[in-house]
Coordinates of C-alpha atoms and ligand atoms in Angstrom, one line a residue:
X97 CA 42.5 48.1 34.7
X98 CA 41.4 51.4 36.0
X99 CA 44.9 52.9 36.4
X100 CA 46.1 52.4 32.8
X101 CA 42.9 53.8 31.3
X102 CA 43.1 57.0 33.5
X103 CA 46.7 57.3 32.3
X104 CA 45.7 57.0 28.7
X105 CA 43.0 59.6 29.2
X106 CA 45.5 62.0 30.8
X107 CA 47.9 61.3 28.0
X108 CA 45.3 62.4 25.5
X109 CA 44.0 65.4 27.4
X110 CA 47.3 66.9 28.7
X111 CA 48.9 67.9 25.3
X112 CA 45.6 69.5 24.4
X113 CA 45.5 71.5 27.6
X114 CA 49.0 72.6 26.9
X115 CA 48.1 73.7 23.5
X116 CA 45.1 75.5 24.9
X117 CA 47.2 77.3 27.4
X118 CA 49.6 78.4 24.7
X119 CA 46.7 79.7 22.7
X120 CA 45.2 81.5 25.6
X121 CA 48.4 83.4 26.1
X122 CA 48.5 84.4 22.4
X123 CA 50.8 81.5 21.6
X124 CA 53.5 82.9 23.9
X125 CA 55.4 81.1 26.7
X126 CA 55.5 82.8 30.1
X127 CA 58.5 85.2 30.1
X128 CA 61.7 83.4 30.8
X129 CA 63.9 84.4 33.8
X130 CA 66.3 87.2 32.8
X131 CA 69.6 85.7 31.8
X132 CA 72.5 86.2 34.2
X133 CA 74.9 88.2 32.2
X134 CA 77.5 88.5 34.9
X135 CA 78.0 84.8 35.7
X136 CA 81.5 83.2 35.4
X137 CA 83.4 86.5 34.7
X138 CA 85.6 89.1 36.3
X139 CA 82.9 91.8 36.5
X140 CA 80.0 92.4 39.0
X141 CA 78.0 94.4 36.6
X142 CA 77.8 95.5 32.9
X143 CA 78.3 99.0 31.8
X144 CA 74.6 99.4 31.0
X145 CA 73.3 98.1 34.3
X146 CA 73.9 100.5 37.1
X147 CA 71.1 102.8 38.4
X148 CA 70.4 105.0 41.4
X149 CA 69.4 101.8 43.3
X150 CA 73.0 100.7 43.2
X151 CA 74.4 103.8 44.9
X152 CA 76.8 102.8 47.6
X153 CA 77.7 99.4 46.2
X154 CA 81.3 98.4 45.3
X155 CA 81.3 97.2 41.7
X156 CA 83.8 95.8 39.2
X157 CA 83.3 96.8 35.5
X158 CA 85.2 95.6 32.4
X159 CA 85.0 97.4 29.0
X160 CA 86.5 99.6 26.3
X161 CA 87.4 103.2 26.9
X162 CA 84.9 105.2 24.9
X163 CA 86.5 108.5 25.8
X164 CA 88.4 110.3 28.5
X165 CA 88.0 113.9 29.5
X166 CA 90.8 116.0 31.0
X167 CA 92.0 113.3 33.2
X168 CA 88.8 113.7 35.3
X169 CA 86.2 111.4 33.7
X170 CA 86.3 108.3 31.6
X171 CA 83.3 106.6 29.8
X172 CA 83.5 102.9 29.8
X173 CA 81.6 100.9 27.2
X174 CA 80.5 97.3 26.8
X175 CA 77.7 95.5 24.9
X176 CA 75.1 96.8 27.2
X177 CA 75.9 100.5 27.4
X178 CA 78.1 103.2 28.9
X179 CA 79.0 104.1 32.4
X180 CA 80.8 107.3 33.5
X181 CA 83.8 106.7 35.7
X182 CA 85.3 109.4 38.0
X183 CA 89.1 109.2 37.9
X184 CA 90.5 109.8 41.4
X185 CA 92.6 112.9 41.8
X186 CA 94.1 112.3 45.3
X187 CA 97.7 111.4 45.8
X188 CA 96.9 107.9 47.2
X189 CA 95.4 107.0 43.8
X190 CA 98.0 108.7 41.6
X191 CA 98.9 105.5 39.8
X192 CA 95.2 104.9 38.9
X193 CA 94.9 108.4 37.6
X194 CA 98.0 108.0 35.5
X195 CA 96.9 104.7 34.1
X196 CA 93.4 105.8 33.2
X197 CA 94.4 109.3 31.9
X198 CA 97.1 107.8 29.6
X199 CA 95.3 104.7 28.3
X200 CA 94.3 105.3 24.6
X201 CA 90.6 105.1 23.6
X202 CA 89.4 101.5 22.8
X203 CA 91.8 100.0 25.3
X204 CA 90.3 97.4 27.5
X205 CA 90.2 98.1 31.2
X206 CA 88.9 96.6 34.5
X207 CA 88.0 99.0 37.3
X208 CA 86.6 98.6 40.8
X209 CA 84.9 101.5 42.5
X210 CA 81.9 102.8 44.4
X211 CA 78.6 103.7 42.7
X212 CA 77.7 107.3 43.5
X213 CA 74.9 109.7 42.6
X214 CA 76.0 112.3 40.1
X215 CA 76.1 115.8 41.6
X216 CA 72.7 117.6 41.2
X217 CA 72.3 119.1 37.8
X218 CA 74.9 116.8 36.3
X219 CA 72.6 113.9 35.5
X220 CA 72.5 112.8 31.9
X221 CA 68.9 112.0 30.9
X222 CA 70.1 110.6 27.6
X223 CA 72.1 107.9 29.2
X224 CA 70.3 105.0 31.0
X225 CA 73.1 105.1 33.6
X226 CA 73.0 108.9 33.6
X227 CA 72.0 109.2 37.3
X228 CA 75.1 107.6 38.6
X229 CA 78.9 107.5 38.2
X230 CA 81.5 105.1 39.5
X231 CA 84.3 106.5 41.7
X232 CA 87.3 104.4 40.7
X233 CA 89.4 102.8 43.4
X234 CA 91.5 100.4 41.4
X235 CA 92.1 100.0 37.7
X236 CA 94.0 97.7 35.4
X237 CA 94.5 98.0 31.7
X238 CA 93.9 94.6 30.3
X239 CA 94.8 95.4 26.7
X240 CA 96.2 98.6 25.1
X241 CA 94.6 99.8 21.9
X242 CA 97.0 101.1 19.2
X243 CA 96.0 104.1 17.1
X244 CA 92.8 103.2 15.3
X245 CA 92.4 103.5 11.5
X246 CA 89.4 105.7 12.3
X247 CA 87.1 106.4 15.2
X248 CA 84.5 103.8 16.0
X249 CA 81.7 106.3 16.1
X250 CA 82.6 107.5 12.6
X251 CA 82.7 104.0 11.2
X252 CA 79.3 104.2 9.6
X253 CA 80.5 107.1 7.5
X254 CA 83.5 105.0 6.1
X255 CA 83.4 102.9 3.0
X256 CA 81.9 99.5 3.4
X257 CA 85.2 97.9 2.2
X258 CA 87.1 99.6 5.0
X259 CA 84.5 98.5 7.5
X260 CA 84.7 95.0 6.3
X261 CA 88.5 95.0 6.5
X262 CA 88.2 95.9 10.2
X263 CA 85.0 94.0 10.8
X264 CA 85.8 93.3 14.4
X265 CA 86.0 97.0 15.1
X266 CA 82.7 97.6 13.2
X267 CA 81.1 94.9 15.3
X268 CA 81.7 97.1 18.4
X269 CA 79.2 99.7 17.0
X270 CA 75.8 99.8 18.8
X271 CA 74.1 99.2 15.4
X272 CA 75.8 95.9 14.7
X273 CA 75.6 94.8 18.3
X274 CA 71.9 95.4 18.2
X275 CA 71.4 93.6 14.9
X276 CA 73.3 90.5 15.9
X277 CA 71.7 90.3 19.3
X278 CA 68.2 90.7 17.8
X279 CA 69.1 87.9 15.3
X280 CA 70.1 85.6 18.2
X281 CA 66.9 86.4 20.1
X282 CA 64.7 85.7 17.0
X283 CA 66.4 82.4 16.3
X284 CA 66.1 81.4 19.9
X285 CA 62.3 82.1 19.8
X286 CA 62.1 80.1 16.6
X287 CA 63.8 77.1 18.2
X288 CA 61.4 77.4 21.1
X289 CA 58.4 77.5 18.9
X290 CA 59.5 74.6 16.6
X291 CA 61.0 72.3 19.2
X292 CA 59.1 73.0 22.4
X293 CA 55.7 73.9 21.0
X294 CA 55.5 71.7 18.0
X295 CA 57.9 68.8 18.4
X296 CA 60.4 69.6 15.6
X297 CA 63.8 67.9 15.6
X298 CA 66.9 70.0 14.9
X299 CA 69.1 67.9 12.6
X300 CA 72.4 68.9 11.1
X301 CA 73.0 67.8 7.5
X302 CA 76.3 67.6 5.6
X303 CA 77.9 70.5 3.8
X304 CA 80.1 68.2 1.7
X305 CA 77.8 66.6 -0.8
X306 CA 77.4 66.2 -4.6
X307 CA 75.9 68.3 -7.3
X308 CA 72.1 68.7 -7.4
X309 CA 70.7 69.2 -10.9
X310 CA 68.9 72.4 -11.7
X311 CA 68.9 75.5 -9.6
X312 CA 71.8 77.7 -8.6
X313 CA 75.4 77.2 -9.4
X314 CA 77.2 75.3 -6.7
X315 CA 80.7 75.7 -5.2
X316 CA 83.0 72.8 -5.8
X317 CA 85.4 71.4 -3.2
X318 CA 88.2 69.2 -4.5
X319 CA 88.7 65.7 -3.1
X320 CA 91.7 63.4 -3.0
X321 CA 90.0 61.1 -5.5
X322 CA 91.3 62.0 -8.9
X323 CA 88.8 64.2 -10.8
X324 CA 86.2 63.9 -8.1
X325 CA 84.7 66.9 -6.3
X326 CA 82.2 67.6 -3.6
X327 CA 79.6 70.3 -4.0
X328 CA 78.5 72.6 -1.2
X329 CA 74.8 72.3 -1.0
X330 CA 72.6 75.2 -2.2
X331 CA 70.2 74.0 0.5
X332 CA 69.6 70.8 2.5
X333 CA 66.7 70.0 0.1
X334 CA 67.6 66.4 -0.6
X335 CA 68.6 65.6 3.0
X336 CA 65.4 67.0 4.5
X337 CA 63.3 64.9 2.2
X338 CA 65.5 61.8 3.0
X339 CA 64.9 62.6 6.7
X340 CA 61.1 62.3 6.1
X341 CA 61.7 59.0 4.3
X342 CA 63.7 58.1 7.4
X343 CA 60.7 58.8 9.6
X344 CA 62.0 61.9 11.4
X345 CA 58.5 63.4 10.7
X346 CA 59.3 67.1 11.6
X347 CA 62.7 68.5 10.8
X348 CA 64.2 71.9 11.1
X349 CA 67.7 73.3 10.9
X350 CA 69.4 76.7 11.0
X351 CA 71.1 75.8 7.8
X352 CA 74.1 77.3 6.1
X353 CA 73.6 77.3 2.3
X354 CA 76.0 78.1 -0.6
X355 CA 75.4 79.5 -4.0
X356 CA 78.1 80.6 -6.4
X357 CA 76.2 83.6 -7.7
X358 CA 78.2 86.6 -6.5
X359 CA 76.9 89.0 -3.9
X360 CA 74.2 91.6 -4.2
X361 CA 72.7 93.8 -1.5
X362 CA 70.3 91.0 -0.6
X363 CA 72.5 88.0 -1.6
X364 CA 75.7 86.4 -0.4
X365 CA 77.5 83.3 -1.6
X366 CA 76.9 81.8 1.9
X367 CA 73.7 82.5 3.7
X368 CA 71.4 81.0 6.4
X369 CA 68.0 79.5 6.1
X370 CA 65.5 78.4 8.6
X371 CA 64.9 75.1 6.9
X372 CA 61.8 73.1 7.6
X373 CA 60.2 69.8 6.4
X374 CA 57.1 67.9 7.6
X375 CA 55.5 64.6 6.8
X376 CA 51.7 64.3 6.1
X377 CA 51.2 68.0 5.6
X378 CA 49.6 70.1 3.0
X379 CA 50.2 73.7 1.8
X380 CA 47.7 75.2 4.3
X381 CA 49.5 73.3 7.1
X382 CA 52.9 74.7 6.2
X383 CA 51.5 78.2 5.8
X384 CA 49.8 78.1 9.3
X385 CA 53.1 76.8 10.8
X386 CA 55.1 79.7 9.4
X387 CA 52.5 82.3 10.4
X388 CA 52.6 81.0 13.9
X389 CA 56.4 80.8 13.9
X390 CA 56.8 84.4 12.7
X391 CA 54.2 85.7 15.1
X392 CA 55.9 83.9 18.0
X393 CA 59.4 85.0 17.2
X394 CA 58.6 88.5 16.0
X395 CA 60.4 91.1 18.1
X396 CA 58.0 93.1 20.3
X397 CA 59.5 96.4 19.2
X398 CA 58.4 95.8 15.6
X399 CA 54.8 95.6 16.8
X400 CA 52.4 92.6 16.4
X401 CA 51.8 90.9 13.1
X402 CA 48.4 89.9 12.0
X403 CA 47.7 86.4 10.7
X404 CA 46.6 84.7 8.5
X405 CA 48.6 86.4 5.8
X406 CA 46.8 87.3 2.6
X407 CA 47.4 85.2 -0.5
X408 CA 47.6 85.8 -4.2
X409 CA 48.2 83.5 -7.2
X410 CA 51.3 83.9 -9.3
X411 CA 49.2 84.9 -12.3
X412 CA 47.4 87.6 -10.2
X413 CA 50.7 88.9 -8.9
X414 CA 52.3 89.1 -12.3
X415 CA 49.2 90.8 -13.9
X416 CA 48.7 93.4 -11.2
X417 CA 52.3 94.0 -9.9
X418 CA 54.5 92.6 -12.7
X419 CA 56.5 90.4 -10.3
X420 CA 56.1 87.3 -8.2
X421 CA 57.1 89.3 -5.1
X422 CA 54.7 92.3 -5.1
X423 CA 55.2 95.2 -2.7
X424 CA 51.6 95.6 -1.6
X425 CA 52.3 98.6 0.6
X426 CA 51.1 100.9 -2.2
X427 CA 48.8 100.9 -5.2
X428 CA 49.8 102.0 -8.7
X429 CA 48.8 98.6 -9.9
X430 CA 49.0 97.5 -13.5
X431 CA 45.8 98.0 -15.4
X432 CA 44.9 96.1 -18.5
X433 CA 43.6 98.4 -21.3
X434 CA 43.8 96.0 -24.2
X435 CA 40.0 95.8 -24.6
X436 CA 39.6 99.6 -24.8
X437 CA 42.5 99.9 -27.3
X438 CA 41.2 97.1 -29.4
X439 CA 37.7 98.8 -29.5
X440 CA 39.2 102.1 -30.4
X441 CA 41.1 100.7 -33.3
X442 CA 44.4 102.4 -32.5
X443 CA 46.5 101.3 -35.4
X444 CA 50.0 100.7 -34.0
X445 CA 48.6 98.8 -31.0
X446 CA 46.3 96.6 -33.1
X447 CA 49.2 94.8 -34.5
X448 CA 50.7 94.0 -31.1
X449 CA 47.3 92.9 -29.8
X450 CA 46.8 90.5 -32.6
X451 CA 49.8 88.3 -31.5
X452 CA 49.3 85.5 -29.0
X453 CA 49.7 86.9 -25.5
X454 CA 49.6 90.4 -27.0
X455 CA 48.5 93.0 -24.5
X456 CA 48.4 96.7 -23.6
X457 CA 48.7 97.7 -20.0
X458 CA 49.5 100.8 -18.0
X459 CA 50.3 102.2 -14.5
X460 CA 49.2 105.5 -13.3
X461 CA 51.9 107.5 -11.3
X462 CA 50.0 109.8 -9.0
X463 CA 51.1 113.4 -9.2
X464 CA 53.9 112.4 -11.5
X465 CA 53.9 115.9 -13.1
X466 CA 54.7 117.5 -9.8
X467 CA 57.1 114.9 -8.4
X468 CA 58.9 113.6 -11.4
X469 CA 61.4 115.7 -13.5
X470 CA 61.5 115.3 -17.2
X471 CA 64.8 113.5 -16.9
X472 CA 63.2 111.0 -14.5
X473 CA 60.5 110.2 -17.0
X474 CA 63.2 109.8 -19.7
X475 CA 65.3 107.5 -17.5
X476 CA 62.2 105.4 -16.7
X477 CA 61.5 104.9 -20.4
X478 CA 65.1 104.2 -21.0
X479 CA 65.2 101.6 -18.3
X480 CA 62.2 99.8 -19.8
X481 CA 63.9 99.8 -23.2
X482 CA 67.3 98.6 -21.9
X483 CA 66.2 96.0 -19.4
X484 CA 63.0 94.7 -21.0
X485 CA 63.3 95.8 -24.6
X486 CA 59.9 97.5 -24.0
X487 CA 58.8 100.8 -25.5
X488 CA 56.8 103.0 -23.1
X489 CA 54.4 105.8 -24.0
X490 CA 53.6 108.4 -21.4
X491 CA 50.3 110.2 -21.0
X492 CA 50.0 113.3 -18.9
X493 CA 46.9 114.8 -17.4
X494 CA 47.0 118.6 -17.7
X495 CA 45.5 121.0 -15.1
X496 CA 42.4 121.4 -17.4
X497 CA 41.9 117.7 -17.5
X498 CA 43.1 117.2 -21.1
X499 CA 45.6 114.6 -22.0
X500 CA 49.1 115.2 -23.5
X501 CA 50.7 112.2 -25.2
X502 CA 51.8 110.8 -28.5
X503 CA 48.7 108.7 -28.3
X504 CA 46.1 111.4 -28.1
X505 CA 46.1 112.1 -31.8
X506 CA 44.7 108.6 -32.3
X507 CA 41.9 109.1 -29.7
X508 CA 38.7 111.1 -29.8
X509 CA 37.5 113.1 -26.8
X510 CA 35.2 110.4 -25.6
X511 CA 38.0 107.8 -25.8
X512 CA 40.4 110.1 -23.9
X513 CA 37.9 110.5 -21.1
X514 CA 37.3 106.7 -21.0
X515 CA 41.0 106.2 -20.8
X516 CA 41.2 108.6 -17.8
X517 CA 38.3 106.7 -16.2
X518 CA 39.8 103.2 -16.7
X519 CA 43.1 104.4 -15.2
X520 CA 41.5 106.6 -12.6
X521 CA 43.7 109.5 -13.8
X522 CA 43.6 112.8 -11.9
X523 CA 45.1 116.1 -12.8
X524 CA 48.9 116.0 -12.8
X525 CA 49.0 112.2 -12.9
X526 CA 51.4 110.5 -15.4
X527 CA 50.4 107.2 -17.1
X528 CA 53.1 104.9 -18.4
X529 CA 51.7 102.7 -21.1
X530 CA 53.2 99.6 -22.7
X531 CA 52.0 97.2 -25.5
X532 CA 53.6 93.9 -26.2
X533 CA 53.9 90.3 -25.0
X534 CA 52.0 89.8 -21.7
X535 CA 55.0 88.7 -19.5
X536 CA 57.4 91.3 -20.9
X537 CA 54.9 94.1 -20.5
X538 CA 54.0 93.1 -17.0
X539 CA 57.6 92.8 -16.0
X540 CA 58.6 96.1 -17.5
X541 CA 55.6 97.9 -15.8
X542 CA 56.3 96.1 -12.5
X543 CA 59.8 97.4 -12.5
X544 CA 58.7 100.9 -13.5
X545 CA 56.2 100.9 -10.7
X546 CA 58.9 100.3 -8.1
X547 CA 61.3 102.8 -9.7
X548 CA 58.6 105.5 -9.9
X549 CA 57.7 104.8 -6.2
X550 CA 61.4 105.4 -5.3
X551 CA 61.5 108.6 -7.3
X552 CA 58.2 109.9 -5.8
X553 CA 59.5 109.2 -2.3
X554 CA 62.9 110.7 -3.1
X555 CA 61.0 113.9 -4.2
X556 CA 59.1 114.0 -0.9
X557 CA 55.9 112.0 -1.4
X558 CA 54.8 109.8 1.4
X559 CA 53.9 106.5 -0.3
X560 CA 55.0 103.6 1.8
X561 CA 54.8 103.6 5.6
X562 CA 58.2 102.4 6.8
X563 CA 56.6 100.7 9.8
X564 CA 54.1 98.8 7.7
X565 CA 54.5 95.0 7.4
X566 CA 52.8 93.6 4.3
X567 CA 53.2 89.8 4.4
X568 CA 51.8 87.9 1.4
X569 CA 51.7 84.3 0.2
X570 CA 52.2 83.9 -3.5
X571 CA 50.7 80.5 -4.6
X572 CA 49.9 78.5 -7.7
X573 CA 53.2 79.1 -9.4
X574 CA 53.8 77.3 -12.7
X575 CA 55.7 74.1 -12.1
X576 CA 58.0 74.9 -15.0
X577 CA 59.1 78.0 -16.8
X578 CA 60.8 78.4 -20.2
X579 CA 64.6 78.5 -19.8
X580 CA 65.9 82.1 -20.3
X581 CA 68.7 81.0 -22.6
X582 CA 66.5 78.6 -24.6
X583 CA 62.8 79.2 -24.2
X584 CA 61.9 76.0 -26.0
X585 CA 63.2 74.0 -23.0
X586 CA 61.7 74.0 -19.5
X587 CA 63.3 74.4 -16.1
X588 CA 61.7 74.1 -12.6
X589 CA 60.2 77.3 -11.3
X590 CA 61.2 76.2 -7.7
X591 CA 63.2 73.0 -7.8
X592 CA 62.7 69.6 -9.4
X593 CA 61.2 68.0 -6.3
X594 CA 58.1 70.2 -6.3
X595 CA 54.8 68.4 -6.7
X596 CA 52.3 69.4 -9.4
X597 CA 49.0 71.0 -8.3
X598 CA 46.6 68.1 -7.6
X599 CA 44.2 69.5 -10.3
X600 CA 46.9 69.5 -12.9
X601 CA 48.6 66.2 -12.4
X602 CA 47.3 64.7 -15.7
X603 CA 48.6 67.8 -17.6
X604 CA 52.1 66.9 -16.4
X605 CA 52.2 64.1 -18.9
X606 CA 50.4 65.9 -21.8
X607 CA 51.3 69.6 -21.5
X608 CA 53.9 70.2 -18.7
X609 CA 54.3 73.9 -19.5
X610 CA 50.7 74.5 -18.3
X611 CA 51.0 72.7 -15.0
X612 CA 50.6 74.7 -11.8
X613 CA 52.6 73.6 -8.8
X614 CA 52.2 73.2 -5.0
X615 CA 54.9 75.8 -4.6
X616 CA 54.4 78.8 -2.3
X617 CA 56.5 81.9 -1.6
X618 CA 56.3 84.2 1.4
X619 CA 56.8 87.9 0.6
X620 CA 57.3 90.8 3.0
X621 CA 57.1 94.3 1.7
X622 CA 58.1 93.2 -1.8
X623 CA 61.0 90.9 -0.7
X624 CA 60.9 87.2 -1.0
X625 CA 61.6 85.9 2.5
X626 CA 60.8 82.3 2.1
X627 CA 59.7 79.6 -0.3
X628 CA 58.8 76.0 -0.3
X629 CA 56.6 73.3 -1.7
X630 CA 54.8 70.0 -1.3
X631 CA 57.1 67.4 -2.8
X632 CA 56.8 64.7 -5.2
X633 CA 56.8 61.5 -3.1
X634 CA 56.3 59.0 -6.0
X635 CA 59.5 57.7 -7.6
X636 CA 57.9 57.3 -11.0
X637 CA 56.6 60.8 -11.1
X638 CA 59.9 62.2 -9.9
X639 CA 61.8 60.2 -12.6
X640 CA 59.4 61.5 -15.3
X641 CA 60.0 65.1 -14.2
X642 CA 63.8 64.7 -14.2
X643 CA 64.2 62.7 -17.4
X644 CA 61.3 63.7 -19.6
X645 CA 60.5 67.3 -18.7
X646 CA 63.8 68.7 -17.4
X647 CA 66.0 66.4 -19.5
X648 CA 68.4 65.9 -16.6
X649 CA 70.5 62.8 -16.0
X650 CA 68.5 61.1 -13.2
X651 CA 71.5 59.0 -12.3
X652 CA 72.8 61.9 -10.2
X653 CA 69.7 61.5 -8.1
X654 CA 69.5 57.7 -8.1
X655 CA 69.8 57.6 -4.3
X656 CA 66.8 59.8 -3.9
X657 CA 64.8 58.1 -6.5
X658 CA 65.5 54.7 -4.9
X659 CA 64.6 56.1 -1.4
X660 CA 61.2 57.2 -2.8
X661 CA 60.6 53.5 -3.7
X662 CA 61.0 52.4 -0.1
X663 CA 57.9 53.9 1.5
X664 CA 58.1 57.7 1.3
X665 CA 55.5 59.6 3.3
X666 CA 53.8 62.6 1.6
X667 CA 55.8 65.6 2.7
X668 CA 56.4 69.2 2.2
X669 CA 58.4 72.1 3.6
X670 CA 59.8 75.6 3.3
X671 CA 62.9 77.6 3.9
X672 CA 63.0 81.1 5.3
X673 CA 65.9 83.3 4.3
X674 CA 67.1 84.3 7.8
X675 CA 69.5 87.1 6.7
X676 CA 66.9 88.9 4.6
X677 CA 64.2 88.5 7.3
X678 CA 66.4 90.0 10.0
X679 CA 67.6 92.8 7.7
X680 CA 63.9 93.7 7.1
X681 CA 63.1 93.6 10.8
X682 CA 66.0 96.0 11.6
X683 CA 65.3 98.1 8.5
X684 CA 68.6 97.6 6.9
X685 CA 69.0 97.7 3.1
X686 CA 71.8 95.1 3.1
X687 CA 71.9 91.6 4.5
X688 CA 75.6 92.3 5.3
X689 CA 74.4 94.4 8.2
X690 CA 73.0 91.3 10.0
X691 CA 75.8 88.9 9.3
X692 CA 78.8 88.9 11.6
X693 CA 81.4 88.3 9.0
X694 CA 79.9 89.0 5.6
X695 CA 81.5 88.7 2.2
X696 CA 82.0 91.6 -0.2
X697 CA 80.1 92.2 -3.4
X698 CA 82.6 90.1 -5.2
X699 CA 82.3 87.3 -2.6
X700 CA 85.6 88.1 -0.9
X701 CA 86.3 88.1 2.8
X702 CA 88.1 91.5 3.0
X703 CA 89.3 90.9 6.6
X704 CA 91.0 87.6 6.1
X705 CA 91.5 88.0 2.4
X706 CA 89.8 84.9 1.3
X707 CA 89.8 83.2 -1.2
X708 CA 93.5 83.0 -1.3
X709 CA 96.2 81.3 -3.4
X710 CA 97.6 78.0 -2.2
X711 CA 101.0 76.5 -3.2
X712 CA 101.3 73.8 -5.9
X713 CA 102.4 71.4 -3.1
X714 CA 99.1 72.0 -1.3
X715 CA 97.2 71.3 -4.5
X716 CA 99.1 68.1 -5.2
X717 CA 96.9 65.7 -3.1
X718 CA 93.9 67.0 -5.1
X719 CA 95.5 66.3 -8.4
X720 CA 94.9 69.9 -9.4
X721 CA 97.4 72.0 -11.3
X722 CA 96.7 75.7 -11.8
X723 CA 98.2 76.6 -15.2
X724 CA 97.8 80.3 -14.9
X725 CA 101.4 81.5 -14.2
X726 CA 100.3 84.4 -12.1
X727 CA 98.8 82.1 -9.6
X728 CA 102.2 80.4 -9.1
X729 CA 104.0 83.6 -8.8
X730 CA 101.6 84.9 -6.3
X731 CA 101.6 81.7 -4.4
X732 CA 105.4 81.8 -4.1
X733 CA 105.1 85.3 -2.6
X734 CA 102.9 84.1 0.2
Ligands
LIG359 N1 65.2 74.2 -0.5 C1 64.3 75.2 -1.0 C2 65.1 76.5 -1.2 O1 66.2 76.7 -0.8 C3 63.2 75.5 0.0 C4 62.2 74.4 0.0 O2 61.6 74.0 -1.0 O3 61.9 74.0 1.2 O4 64.6 77.4 -1.9

């Protein structure tokens, strides 16, 4: 009897000790053994590896010719760095000299030689291998490079389209090498954290599936059954919920997702999510998991991140920043001045304020008079008009403290000084003021806030610290939003599987537009890097949302609705946008800089030229006929 109970005790204590140890070391595993980067291959060392300690060793290096100088030196490059080779000049090595002096740059060579100290005074402190050089004994050109369309080091200056056409050449640049390797490291740490520390199971889900109602436009894939199409999933949402119903308990996947929405700097038709789902979890549980995951996988060179992340409700974010993804690295928050204007009886605003949701708000652009040109101010006002149909009135604080604006003739001296006080206006500040419907005013001012910040920075003001990391949870989103194209109908703010806020469940059946949800987004420096929710796990509630609120055909989701009837655990999850996250870590404006083979703005692969025409014969099994004659003409050409 004694033995099993000791075992049981150990069983209970050991995982806790493990967790304690992990916590003691700041949640970090002991450093792993350095990987062996020279195993299985024809080299002894990489081009970034050799130091003074290697002097005297015979080494074999493989790499690309970075440049060659007067038949005397050659710099060899690989993923790790550069090494200077000394081309032998003696007669016995004349064939080696000839070979290396004549090989064009970017040719691939293998050399064997002896590591030597550079002659005194010729060390290169800028090169990690700058203390040594390799005196070549034998050399072989493994692959000649024909004339390049441009030099690799000039690549960055070339147009993005050209770089994408020759993506494999662009990939040789140290910038892209760094980005892709960092991405790989971060994902590895995420896997460690999820699987090794927290028992998640990595499950692959299908990419050939069927349409999911609501949400993004999906890509169709023809099938051999007449008139039937697969859809490429916009996310593994349904599968991950079904995995919870299947008892997997903790799922994650580095998941490829597809949305037929065209590319933007931060969007691509195909992209990658770190997709997560857990059973028996609440919002706080998911948030702690993600904070721990990011802390654990965050690259050291970007400094530590502090948890827990602050949190803000959707309403607060909209009111103060005019967006559900606020950039909290700087102030210039939206200030509500409705009360003051109402009291002052300013005529033309009174009318607006009397409407339901009527409001007057403003942002104060610090030192706007000094940093913004007149044409900047005009273009800001024009943008608000074009994008949001919102008029903007500007107010300028003159050096003597008086205000200059269309508005001032409606305001007495006392009111002007109250306005300055409410908006904390200093000399040379510019206030942008808007009156209208709450959401429209907030959105317009939120957008002007960001545009003004860009203008101030372009003119030399230091507003945002480029090294700062402002993570923020945005919570308590509405469950539904009015459809843009028809505001009398509702659509899901996140997706149709999101559960209502527990305090608002009853409202779901009486006034769904007022229901808050258990949806949370993670924002970093004004960019949405993740989003998720606690899910509906009750079939009846899910059916009600689909049929009665969203007016969707629930038949499309009958498999999920049925699954919810067979014992569905409460569950929730989240997905992090990996491409965007990595691009923020490396400080790149475009996610295309962290994707090996990205698509162009128009969703094309400029290297392989996809999408491409296919012949009518190839279309036959799919019962598809392209009637556009150009397509056939083009297809025949191919
Ligand atoms: N599937 C959701 C999305 O792609 C994320 C989630 O709710 O877990 O946005």
